[in-house]
PDB file of C-alpha atoms in Angstrom:
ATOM      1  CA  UNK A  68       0.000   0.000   0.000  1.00 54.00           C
ATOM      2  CA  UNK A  69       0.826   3.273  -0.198  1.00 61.00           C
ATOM      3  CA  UNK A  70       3.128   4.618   2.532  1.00 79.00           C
ATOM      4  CA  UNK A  71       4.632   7.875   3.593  1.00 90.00           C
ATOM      5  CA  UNK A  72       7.782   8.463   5.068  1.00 94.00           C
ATOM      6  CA  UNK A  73       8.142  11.096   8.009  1.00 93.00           C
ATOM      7  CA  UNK A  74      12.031  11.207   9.122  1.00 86.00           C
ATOM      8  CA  UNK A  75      13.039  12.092  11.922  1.00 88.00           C
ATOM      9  CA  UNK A  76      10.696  11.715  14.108  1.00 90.00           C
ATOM     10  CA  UNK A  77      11.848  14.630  16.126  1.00 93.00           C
ATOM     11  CA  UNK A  78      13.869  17.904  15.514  1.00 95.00           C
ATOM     12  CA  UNK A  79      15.329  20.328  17.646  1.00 96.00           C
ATOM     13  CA  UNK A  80      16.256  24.364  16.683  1.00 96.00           C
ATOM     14  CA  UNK A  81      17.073  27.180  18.023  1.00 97.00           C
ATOM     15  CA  UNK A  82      14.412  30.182  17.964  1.00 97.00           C
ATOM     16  CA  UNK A  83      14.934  32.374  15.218  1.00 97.00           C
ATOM     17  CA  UNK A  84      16.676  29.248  13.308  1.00 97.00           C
ATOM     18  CA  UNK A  85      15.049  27.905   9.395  1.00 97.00           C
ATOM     19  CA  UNK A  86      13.621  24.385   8.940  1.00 96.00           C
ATOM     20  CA  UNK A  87      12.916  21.978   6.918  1.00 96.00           C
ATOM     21  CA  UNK A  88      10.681  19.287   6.666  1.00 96.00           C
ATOM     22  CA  UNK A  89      10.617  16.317   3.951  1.00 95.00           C
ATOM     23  CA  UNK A  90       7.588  13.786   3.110  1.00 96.00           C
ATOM     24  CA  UNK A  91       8.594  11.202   0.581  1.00 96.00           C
ATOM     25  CA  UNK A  92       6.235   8.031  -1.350  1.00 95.00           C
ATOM     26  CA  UNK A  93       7.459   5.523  -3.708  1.00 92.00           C
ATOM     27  CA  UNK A  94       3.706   5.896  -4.859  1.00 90.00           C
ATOM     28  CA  UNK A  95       2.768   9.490  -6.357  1.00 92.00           C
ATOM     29  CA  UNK A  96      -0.126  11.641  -5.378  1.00 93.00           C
ATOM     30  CA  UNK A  97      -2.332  14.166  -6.799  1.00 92.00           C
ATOM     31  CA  UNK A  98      -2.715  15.919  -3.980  1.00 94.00           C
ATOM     32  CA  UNK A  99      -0.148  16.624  -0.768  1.00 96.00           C
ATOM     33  CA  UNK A 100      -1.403  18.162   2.540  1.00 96.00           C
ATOM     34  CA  UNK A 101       0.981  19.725   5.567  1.00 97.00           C
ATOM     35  CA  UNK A 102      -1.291  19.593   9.070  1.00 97.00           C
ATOM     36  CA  UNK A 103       0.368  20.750  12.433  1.00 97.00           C
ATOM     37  CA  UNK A 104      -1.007  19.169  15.703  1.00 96.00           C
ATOM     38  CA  UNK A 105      -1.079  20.967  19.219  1.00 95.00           C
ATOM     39  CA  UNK A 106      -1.202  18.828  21.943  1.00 90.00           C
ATOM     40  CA  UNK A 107      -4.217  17.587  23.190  1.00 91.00           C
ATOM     41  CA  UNK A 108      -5.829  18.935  19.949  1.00 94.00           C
ATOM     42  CA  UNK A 109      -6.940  17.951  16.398  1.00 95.00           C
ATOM     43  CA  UNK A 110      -4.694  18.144  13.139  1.00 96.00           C
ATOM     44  CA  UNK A 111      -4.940  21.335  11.503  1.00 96.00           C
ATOM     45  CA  UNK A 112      -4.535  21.898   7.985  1.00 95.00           C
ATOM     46  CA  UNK A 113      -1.717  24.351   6.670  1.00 96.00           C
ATOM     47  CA  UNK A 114      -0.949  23.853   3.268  1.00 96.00           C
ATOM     48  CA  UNK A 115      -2.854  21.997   0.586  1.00 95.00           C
ATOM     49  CA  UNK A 116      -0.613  21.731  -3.092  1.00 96.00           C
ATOM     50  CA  UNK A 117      -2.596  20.445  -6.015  1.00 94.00           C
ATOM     51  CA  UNK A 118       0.085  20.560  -8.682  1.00 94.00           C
ATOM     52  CA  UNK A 119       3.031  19.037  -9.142  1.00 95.00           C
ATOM     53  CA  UNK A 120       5.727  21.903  -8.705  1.00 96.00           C
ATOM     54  CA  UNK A 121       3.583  23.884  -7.057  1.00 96.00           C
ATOM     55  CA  UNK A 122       5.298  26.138  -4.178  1.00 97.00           C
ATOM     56  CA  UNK A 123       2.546  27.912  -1.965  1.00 96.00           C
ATOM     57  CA  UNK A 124       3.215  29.873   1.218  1.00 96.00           C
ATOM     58  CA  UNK A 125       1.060  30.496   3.993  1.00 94.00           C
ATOM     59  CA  UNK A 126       2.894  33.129   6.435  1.00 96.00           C
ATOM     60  CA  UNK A 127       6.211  31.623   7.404  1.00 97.00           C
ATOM     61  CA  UNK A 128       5.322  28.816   6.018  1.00 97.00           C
ATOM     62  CA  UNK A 129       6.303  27.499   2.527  1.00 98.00           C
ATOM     63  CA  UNK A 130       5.317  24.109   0.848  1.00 97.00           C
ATOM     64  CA  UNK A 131       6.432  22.266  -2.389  1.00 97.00           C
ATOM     65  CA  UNK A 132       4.500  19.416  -4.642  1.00 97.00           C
ATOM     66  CA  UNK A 133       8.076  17.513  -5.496  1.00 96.00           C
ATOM     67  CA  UNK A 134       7.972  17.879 -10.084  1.00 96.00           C
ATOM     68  CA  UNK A 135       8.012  13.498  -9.475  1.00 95.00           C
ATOM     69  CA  UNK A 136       4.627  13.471  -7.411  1.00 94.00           C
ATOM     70  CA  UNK A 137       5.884  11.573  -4.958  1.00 95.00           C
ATOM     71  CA  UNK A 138       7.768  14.067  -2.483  1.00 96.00           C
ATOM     72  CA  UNK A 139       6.739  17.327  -0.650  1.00 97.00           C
ATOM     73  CA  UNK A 140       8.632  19.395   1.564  1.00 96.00           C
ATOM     74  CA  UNK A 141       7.641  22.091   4.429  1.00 97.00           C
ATOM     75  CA  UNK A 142       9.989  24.894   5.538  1.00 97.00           C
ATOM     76  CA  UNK A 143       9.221  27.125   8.466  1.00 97.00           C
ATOM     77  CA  UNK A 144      11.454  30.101   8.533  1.00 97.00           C
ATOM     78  CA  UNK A 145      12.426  32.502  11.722  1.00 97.00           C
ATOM     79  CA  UNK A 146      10.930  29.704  13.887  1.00 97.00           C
ATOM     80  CA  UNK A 147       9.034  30.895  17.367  1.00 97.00           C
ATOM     81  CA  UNK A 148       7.820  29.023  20.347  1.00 95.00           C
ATOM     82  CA  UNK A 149       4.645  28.441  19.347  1.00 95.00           C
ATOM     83  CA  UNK A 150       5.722  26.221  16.326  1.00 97.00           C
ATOM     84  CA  UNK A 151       6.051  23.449  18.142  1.00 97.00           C
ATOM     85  CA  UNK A 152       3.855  20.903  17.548  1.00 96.00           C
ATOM     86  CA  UNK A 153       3.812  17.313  15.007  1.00 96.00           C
ATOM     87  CA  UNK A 154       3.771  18.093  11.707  1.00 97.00           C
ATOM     88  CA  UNK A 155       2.236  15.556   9.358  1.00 95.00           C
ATOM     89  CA  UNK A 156       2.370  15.396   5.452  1.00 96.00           C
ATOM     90  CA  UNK A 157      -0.709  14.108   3.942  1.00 95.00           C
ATOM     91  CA  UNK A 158      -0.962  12.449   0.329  1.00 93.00           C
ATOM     92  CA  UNK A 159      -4.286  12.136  -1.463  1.00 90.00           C
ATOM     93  CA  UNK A 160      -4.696  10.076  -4.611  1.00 86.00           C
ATOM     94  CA  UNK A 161      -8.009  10.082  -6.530  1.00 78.00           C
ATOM     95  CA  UNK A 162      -8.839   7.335  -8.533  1.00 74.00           C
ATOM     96  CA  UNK A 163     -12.619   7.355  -7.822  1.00 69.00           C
ATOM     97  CA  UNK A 164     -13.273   4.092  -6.406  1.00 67.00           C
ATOM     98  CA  UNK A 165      -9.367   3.748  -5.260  1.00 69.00           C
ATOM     99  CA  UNK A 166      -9.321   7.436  -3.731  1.00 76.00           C
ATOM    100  CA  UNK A 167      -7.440   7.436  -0.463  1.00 82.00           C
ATOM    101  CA  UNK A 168      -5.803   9.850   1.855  1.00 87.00           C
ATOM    102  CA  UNK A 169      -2.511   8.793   3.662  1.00 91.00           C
ATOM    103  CA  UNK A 170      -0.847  10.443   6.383  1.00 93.00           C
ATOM    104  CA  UNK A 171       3.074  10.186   7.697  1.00 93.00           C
ATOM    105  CA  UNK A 172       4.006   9.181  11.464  1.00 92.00           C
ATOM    106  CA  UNK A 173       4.627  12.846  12.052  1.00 94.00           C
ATOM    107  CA  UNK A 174       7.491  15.131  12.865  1.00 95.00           C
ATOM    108  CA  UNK A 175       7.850  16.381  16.824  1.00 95.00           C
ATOM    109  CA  UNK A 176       9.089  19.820  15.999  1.00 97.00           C
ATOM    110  CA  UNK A 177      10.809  21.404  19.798  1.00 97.00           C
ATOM    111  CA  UNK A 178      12.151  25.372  19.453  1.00 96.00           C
ATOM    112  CA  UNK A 179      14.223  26.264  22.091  1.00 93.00           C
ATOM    113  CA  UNK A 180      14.236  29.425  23.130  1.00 89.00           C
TER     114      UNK A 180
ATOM    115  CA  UNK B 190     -18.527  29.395  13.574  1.00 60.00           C
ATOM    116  CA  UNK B 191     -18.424  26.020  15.515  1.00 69.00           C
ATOM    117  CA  UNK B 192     -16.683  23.446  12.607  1.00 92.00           C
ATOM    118  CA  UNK B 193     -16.625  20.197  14.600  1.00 96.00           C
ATOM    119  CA  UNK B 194     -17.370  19.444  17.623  1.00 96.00           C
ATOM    120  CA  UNK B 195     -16.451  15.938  19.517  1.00 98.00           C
ATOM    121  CA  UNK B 196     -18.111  14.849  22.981  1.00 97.00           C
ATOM    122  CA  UNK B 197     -16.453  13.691  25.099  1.00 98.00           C
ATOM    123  CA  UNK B 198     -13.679  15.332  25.176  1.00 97.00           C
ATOM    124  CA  UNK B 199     -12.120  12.317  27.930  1.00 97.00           C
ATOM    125  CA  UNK B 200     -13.585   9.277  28.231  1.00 98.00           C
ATOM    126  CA  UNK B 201     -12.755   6.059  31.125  1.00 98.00           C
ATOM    127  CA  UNK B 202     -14.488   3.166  30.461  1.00 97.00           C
ATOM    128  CA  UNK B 203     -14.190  -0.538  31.432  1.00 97.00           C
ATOM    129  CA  UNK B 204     -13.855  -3.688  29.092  1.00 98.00           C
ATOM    130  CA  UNK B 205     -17.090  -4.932  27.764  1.00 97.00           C
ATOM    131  CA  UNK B 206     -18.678  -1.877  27.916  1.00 98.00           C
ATOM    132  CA  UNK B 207     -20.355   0.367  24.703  1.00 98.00           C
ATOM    133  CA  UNK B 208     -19.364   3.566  24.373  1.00 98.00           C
ATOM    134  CA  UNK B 209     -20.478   6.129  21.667  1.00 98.00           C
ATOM    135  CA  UNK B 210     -18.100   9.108  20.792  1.00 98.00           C
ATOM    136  CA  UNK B 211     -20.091  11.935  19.159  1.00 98.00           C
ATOM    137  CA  UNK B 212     -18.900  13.701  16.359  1.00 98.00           C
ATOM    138  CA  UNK B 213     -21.206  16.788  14.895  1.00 97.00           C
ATOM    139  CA  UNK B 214     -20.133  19.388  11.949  1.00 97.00           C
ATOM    140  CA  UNK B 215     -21.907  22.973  11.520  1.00 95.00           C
ATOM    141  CA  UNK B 216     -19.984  23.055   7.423  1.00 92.00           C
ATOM    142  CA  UNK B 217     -22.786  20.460   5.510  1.00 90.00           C
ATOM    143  CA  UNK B 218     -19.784  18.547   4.585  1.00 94.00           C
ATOM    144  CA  UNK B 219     -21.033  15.576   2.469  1.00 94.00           C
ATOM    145  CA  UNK B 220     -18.131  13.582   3.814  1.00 95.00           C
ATOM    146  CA  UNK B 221     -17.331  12.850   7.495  1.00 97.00           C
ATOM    147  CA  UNK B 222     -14.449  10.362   8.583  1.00 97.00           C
ATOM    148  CA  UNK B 223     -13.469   8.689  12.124  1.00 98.00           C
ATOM    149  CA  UNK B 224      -9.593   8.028  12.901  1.00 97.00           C
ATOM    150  CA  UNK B 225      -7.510   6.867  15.583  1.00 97.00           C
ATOM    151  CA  UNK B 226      -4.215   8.192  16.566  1.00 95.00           C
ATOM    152  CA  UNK B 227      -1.456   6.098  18.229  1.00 93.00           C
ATOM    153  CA  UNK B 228       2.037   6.250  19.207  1.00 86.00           C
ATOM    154  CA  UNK B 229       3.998   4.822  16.057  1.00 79.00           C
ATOM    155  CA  UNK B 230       1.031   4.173  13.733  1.00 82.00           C
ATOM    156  CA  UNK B 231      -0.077   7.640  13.386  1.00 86.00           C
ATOM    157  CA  UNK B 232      -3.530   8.297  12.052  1.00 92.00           C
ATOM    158  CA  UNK B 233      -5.411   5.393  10.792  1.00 93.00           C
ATOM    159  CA  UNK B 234      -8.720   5.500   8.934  1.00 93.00           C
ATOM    160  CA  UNK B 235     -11.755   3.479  11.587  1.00 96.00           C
ATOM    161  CA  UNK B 236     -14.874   4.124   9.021  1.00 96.00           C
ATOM    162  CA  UNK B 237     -16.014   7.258   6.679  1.00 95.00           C
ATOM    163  CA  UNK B 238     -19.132   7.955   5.313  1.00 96.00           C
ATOM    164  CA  UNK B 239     -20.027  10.031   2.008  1.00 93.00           C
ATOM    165  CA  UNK B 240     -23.787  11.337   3.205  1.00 92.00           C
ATOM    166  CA  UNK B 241     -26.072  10.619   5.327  1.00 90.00           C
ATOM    167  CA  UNK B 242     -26.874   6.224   5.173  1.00 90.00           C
ATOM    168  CA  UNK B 243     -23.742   5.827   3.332  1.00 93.00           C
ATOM    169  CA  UNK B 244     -20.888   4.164   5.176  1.00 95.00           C
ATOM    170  CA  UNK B 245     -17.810   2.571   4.106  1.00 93.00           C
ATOM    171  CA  UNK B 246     -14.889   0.624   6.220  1.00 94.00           C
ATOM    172  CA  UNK B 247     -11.172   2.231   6.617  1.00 92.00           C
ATOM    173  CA  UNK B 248      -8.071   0.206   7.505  1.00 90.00           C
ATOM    174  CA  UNK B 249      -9.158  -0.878  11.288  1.00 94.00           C
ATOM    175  CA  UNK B 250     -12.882  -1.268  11.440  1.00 96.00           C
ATOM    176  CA  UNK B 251     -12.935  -4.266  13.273  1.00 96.00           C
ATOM    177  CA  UNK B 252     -14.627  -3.675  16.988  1.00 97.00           C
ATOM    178  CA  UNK B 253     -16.295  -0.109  15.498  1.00 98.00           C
ATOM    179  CA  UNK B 254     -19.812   0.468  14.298  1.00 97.00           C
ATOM    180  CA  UNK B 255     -20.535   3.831  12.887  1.00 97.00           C
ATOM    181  CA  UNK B 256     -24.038   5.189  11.747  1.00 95.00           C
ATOM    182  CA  UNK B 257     -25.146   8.607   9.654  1.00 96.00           C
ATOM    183  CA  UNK B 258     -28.987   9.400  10.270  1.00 93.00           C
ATOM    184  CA  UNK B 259     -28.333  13.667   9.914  1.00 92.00           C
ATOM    185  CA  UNK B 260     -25.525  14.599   7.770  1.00 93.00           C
ATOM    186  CA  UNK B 261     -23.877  16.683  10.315  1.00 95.00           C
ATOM    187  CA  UNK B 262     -23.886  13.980  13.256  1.00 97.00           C
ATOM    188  CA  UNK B 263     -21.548  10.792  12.576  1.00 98.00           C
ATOM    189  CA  UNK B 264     -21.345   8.802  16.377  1.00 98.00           C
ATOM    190  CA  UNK B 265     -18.552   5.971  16.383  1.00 98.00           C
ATOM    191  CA  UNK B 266     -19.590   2.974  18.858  1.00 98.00           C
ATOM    192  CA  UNK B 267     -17.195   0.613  20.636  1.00 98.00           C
ATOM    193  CA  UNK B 268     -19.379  -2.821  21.130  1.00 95.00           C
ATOM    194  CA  UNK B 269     -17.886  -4.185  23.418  1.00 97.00           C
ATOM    195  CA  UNK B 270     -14.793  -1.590  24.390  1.00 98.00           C
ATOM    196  CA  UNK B 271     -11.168  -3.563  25.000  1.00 98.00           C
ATOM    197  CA  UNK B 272      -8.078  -2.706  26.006  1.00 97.00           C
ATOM    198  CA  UNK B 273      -6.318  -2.484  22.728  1.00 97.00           C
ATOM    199  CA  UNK B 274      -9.247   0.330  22.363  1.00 98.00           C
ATOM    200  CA  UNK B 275      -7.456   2.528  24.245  1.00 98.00           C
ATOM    201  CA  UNK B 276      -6.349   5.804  21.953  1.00 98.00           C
ATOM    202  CA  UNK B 277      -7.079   9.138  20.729  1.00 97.00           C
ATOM    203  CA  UNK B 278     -10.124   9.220  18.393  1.00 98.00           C
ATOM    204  CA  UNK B 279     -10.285  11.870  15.806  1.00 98.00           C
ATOM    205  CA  UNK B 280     -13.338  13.418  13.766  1.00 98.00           C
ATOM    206  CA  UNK B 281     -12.897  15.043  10.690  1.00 97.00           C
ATOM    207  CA  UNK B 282     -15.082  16.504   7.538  1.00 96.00           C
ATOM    208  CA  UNK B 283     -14.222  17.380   4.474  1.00 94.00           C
ATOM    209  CA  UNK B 284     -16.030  18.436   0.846  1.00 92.00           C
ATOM    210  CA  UNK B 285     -14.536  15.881  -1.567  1.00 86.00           C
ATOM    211  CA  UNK B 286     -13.730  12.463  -0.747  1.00 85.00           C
ATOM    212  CA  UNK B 287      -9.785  12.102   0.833  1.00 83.00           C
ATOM    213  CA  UNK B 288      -9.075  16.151  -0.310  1.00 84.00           C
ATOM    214  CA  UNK B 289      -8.358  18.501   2.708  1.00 89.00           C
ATOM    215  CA  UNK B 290      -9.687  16.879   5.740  1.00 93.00           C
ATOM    216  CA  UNK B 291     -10.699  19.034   8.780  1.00 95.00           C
ATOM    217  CA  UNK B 292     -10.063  17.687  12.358  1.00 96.00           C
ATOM    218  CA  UNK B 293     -12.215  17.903  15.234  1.00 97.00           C
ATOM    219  CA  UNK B 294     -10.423  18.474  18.934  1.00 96.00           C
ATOM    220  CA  UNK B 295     -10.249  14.575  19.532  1.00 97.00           C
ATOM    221  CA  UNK B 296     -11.525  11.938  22.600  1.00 98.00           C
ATOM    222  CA  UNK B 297      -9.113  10.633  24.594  1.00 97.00           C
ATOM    223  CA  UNK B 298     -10.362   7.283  25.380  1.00 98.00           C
ATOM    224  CA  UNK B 299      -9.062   4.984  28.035  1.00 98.00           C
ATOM    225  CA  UNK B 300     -10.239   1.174  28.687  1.00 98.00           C
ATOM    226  CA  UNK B 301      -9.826   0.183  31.800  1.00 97.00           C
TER     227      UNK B 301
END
């Protein structure tokens, strides 16, 4: 089946500091989704790409559909506290009756500060 | 602008038991989907359900029934609750089958 791949599980920076965050498939997608998670709350969406290429920025935030479909990446620049949280990639693949939504394990993101 | 809602927000409950986790949208969404969240599986797909009487199984249905009466209210029910029960269940709506998803606040669910 079609699997994700989240790595590492956890990161550490520095406040103020860039990162980076990769999501990578051997399967390709038509869709990619970035969702943060607070703890002790729900998944909420960030970023939704539709195209491959496609590099959209919400805020800080800046997300990439990889040109092979089957990578996205998530940079956060001038990190702050409040950035912590998981951060999950999300691929979506439409096939009609084969349609399906898969998420990655997560990365814990600290920020020291 | 309430989204989606999830009661309760903590639940204890002992083996054998039912318990029904309540999951309600205020956004019409045709398409409303239950997950679990554990450590080192991440999020996995219980049941969704494309409108109201229209149900379909994810990848860990067993011990799970769901039921859609009123498009905005999709309840998950745990039979006959066991341990292996125990996790963080997860609500979520969205417009078009597996597009953007939106999350509810989650149940914490413990099985004593």
């Amino acid at each position: 089946g079609q699997q994700l791949n989240q790595s590492p599980q956890s990161m550490f920076i520095q406040e103020g500091e860039d990162v980076s965050m990769n999501c990578t498939s051997s399967s390709i997608f038509n869709t990619w989704l970035w969702y943060k998670q607070d703890p002790g709350e729900g998944p909420v969406l960030l970023i939704a790409l539709y195209k491959a290429g496609e590099l959209t920025s919400n805020g800080r935030l800046t997300a990439q559909f990889g040109i092979t479909r089957k990578d996205s990446f998530l940079n956060i620049s001038a990190s702050i506290p409040s950035d912590v949280g998981i951060y999950f990639c999300a691929g979506s693949y439409h096939t009609g009756a084969n349609s399906k939504l898969t998420f990655g394990k997560g990365i814990t993101l600290s920020v020291r500060p | 602008d309430a989204g989606i809602t999830q009661s309760p927000r903590y639940k204890i409950t002992e083996t054998g038991r039912q318990v029904t986790l309540m999951c309600h949208q205020t956004w019409s969404h045709s398409y409303m989907f239950w997950y679990r969240q554990d450590l080192g599986h991440g999020l996995r797909l219980i049941y969704y359900s494309a409108a109201a009487d229209i149900t379909d199984k994810g990848e860990v249905p067993d011990g799970y029934v769901v039921s859609r009466s009123k498009t905005e209210n999709f309840p998950l029910t745990l039979e006959s609750a066991t341990r292996s029960q125990t996790s963080v269940y997860f609500c979520a709506s969205s417009v078009v089958l597996f597009y953007e998803q939106y999350f509810g606040p989650g149940t914490r669910l413990t099985v004593t």
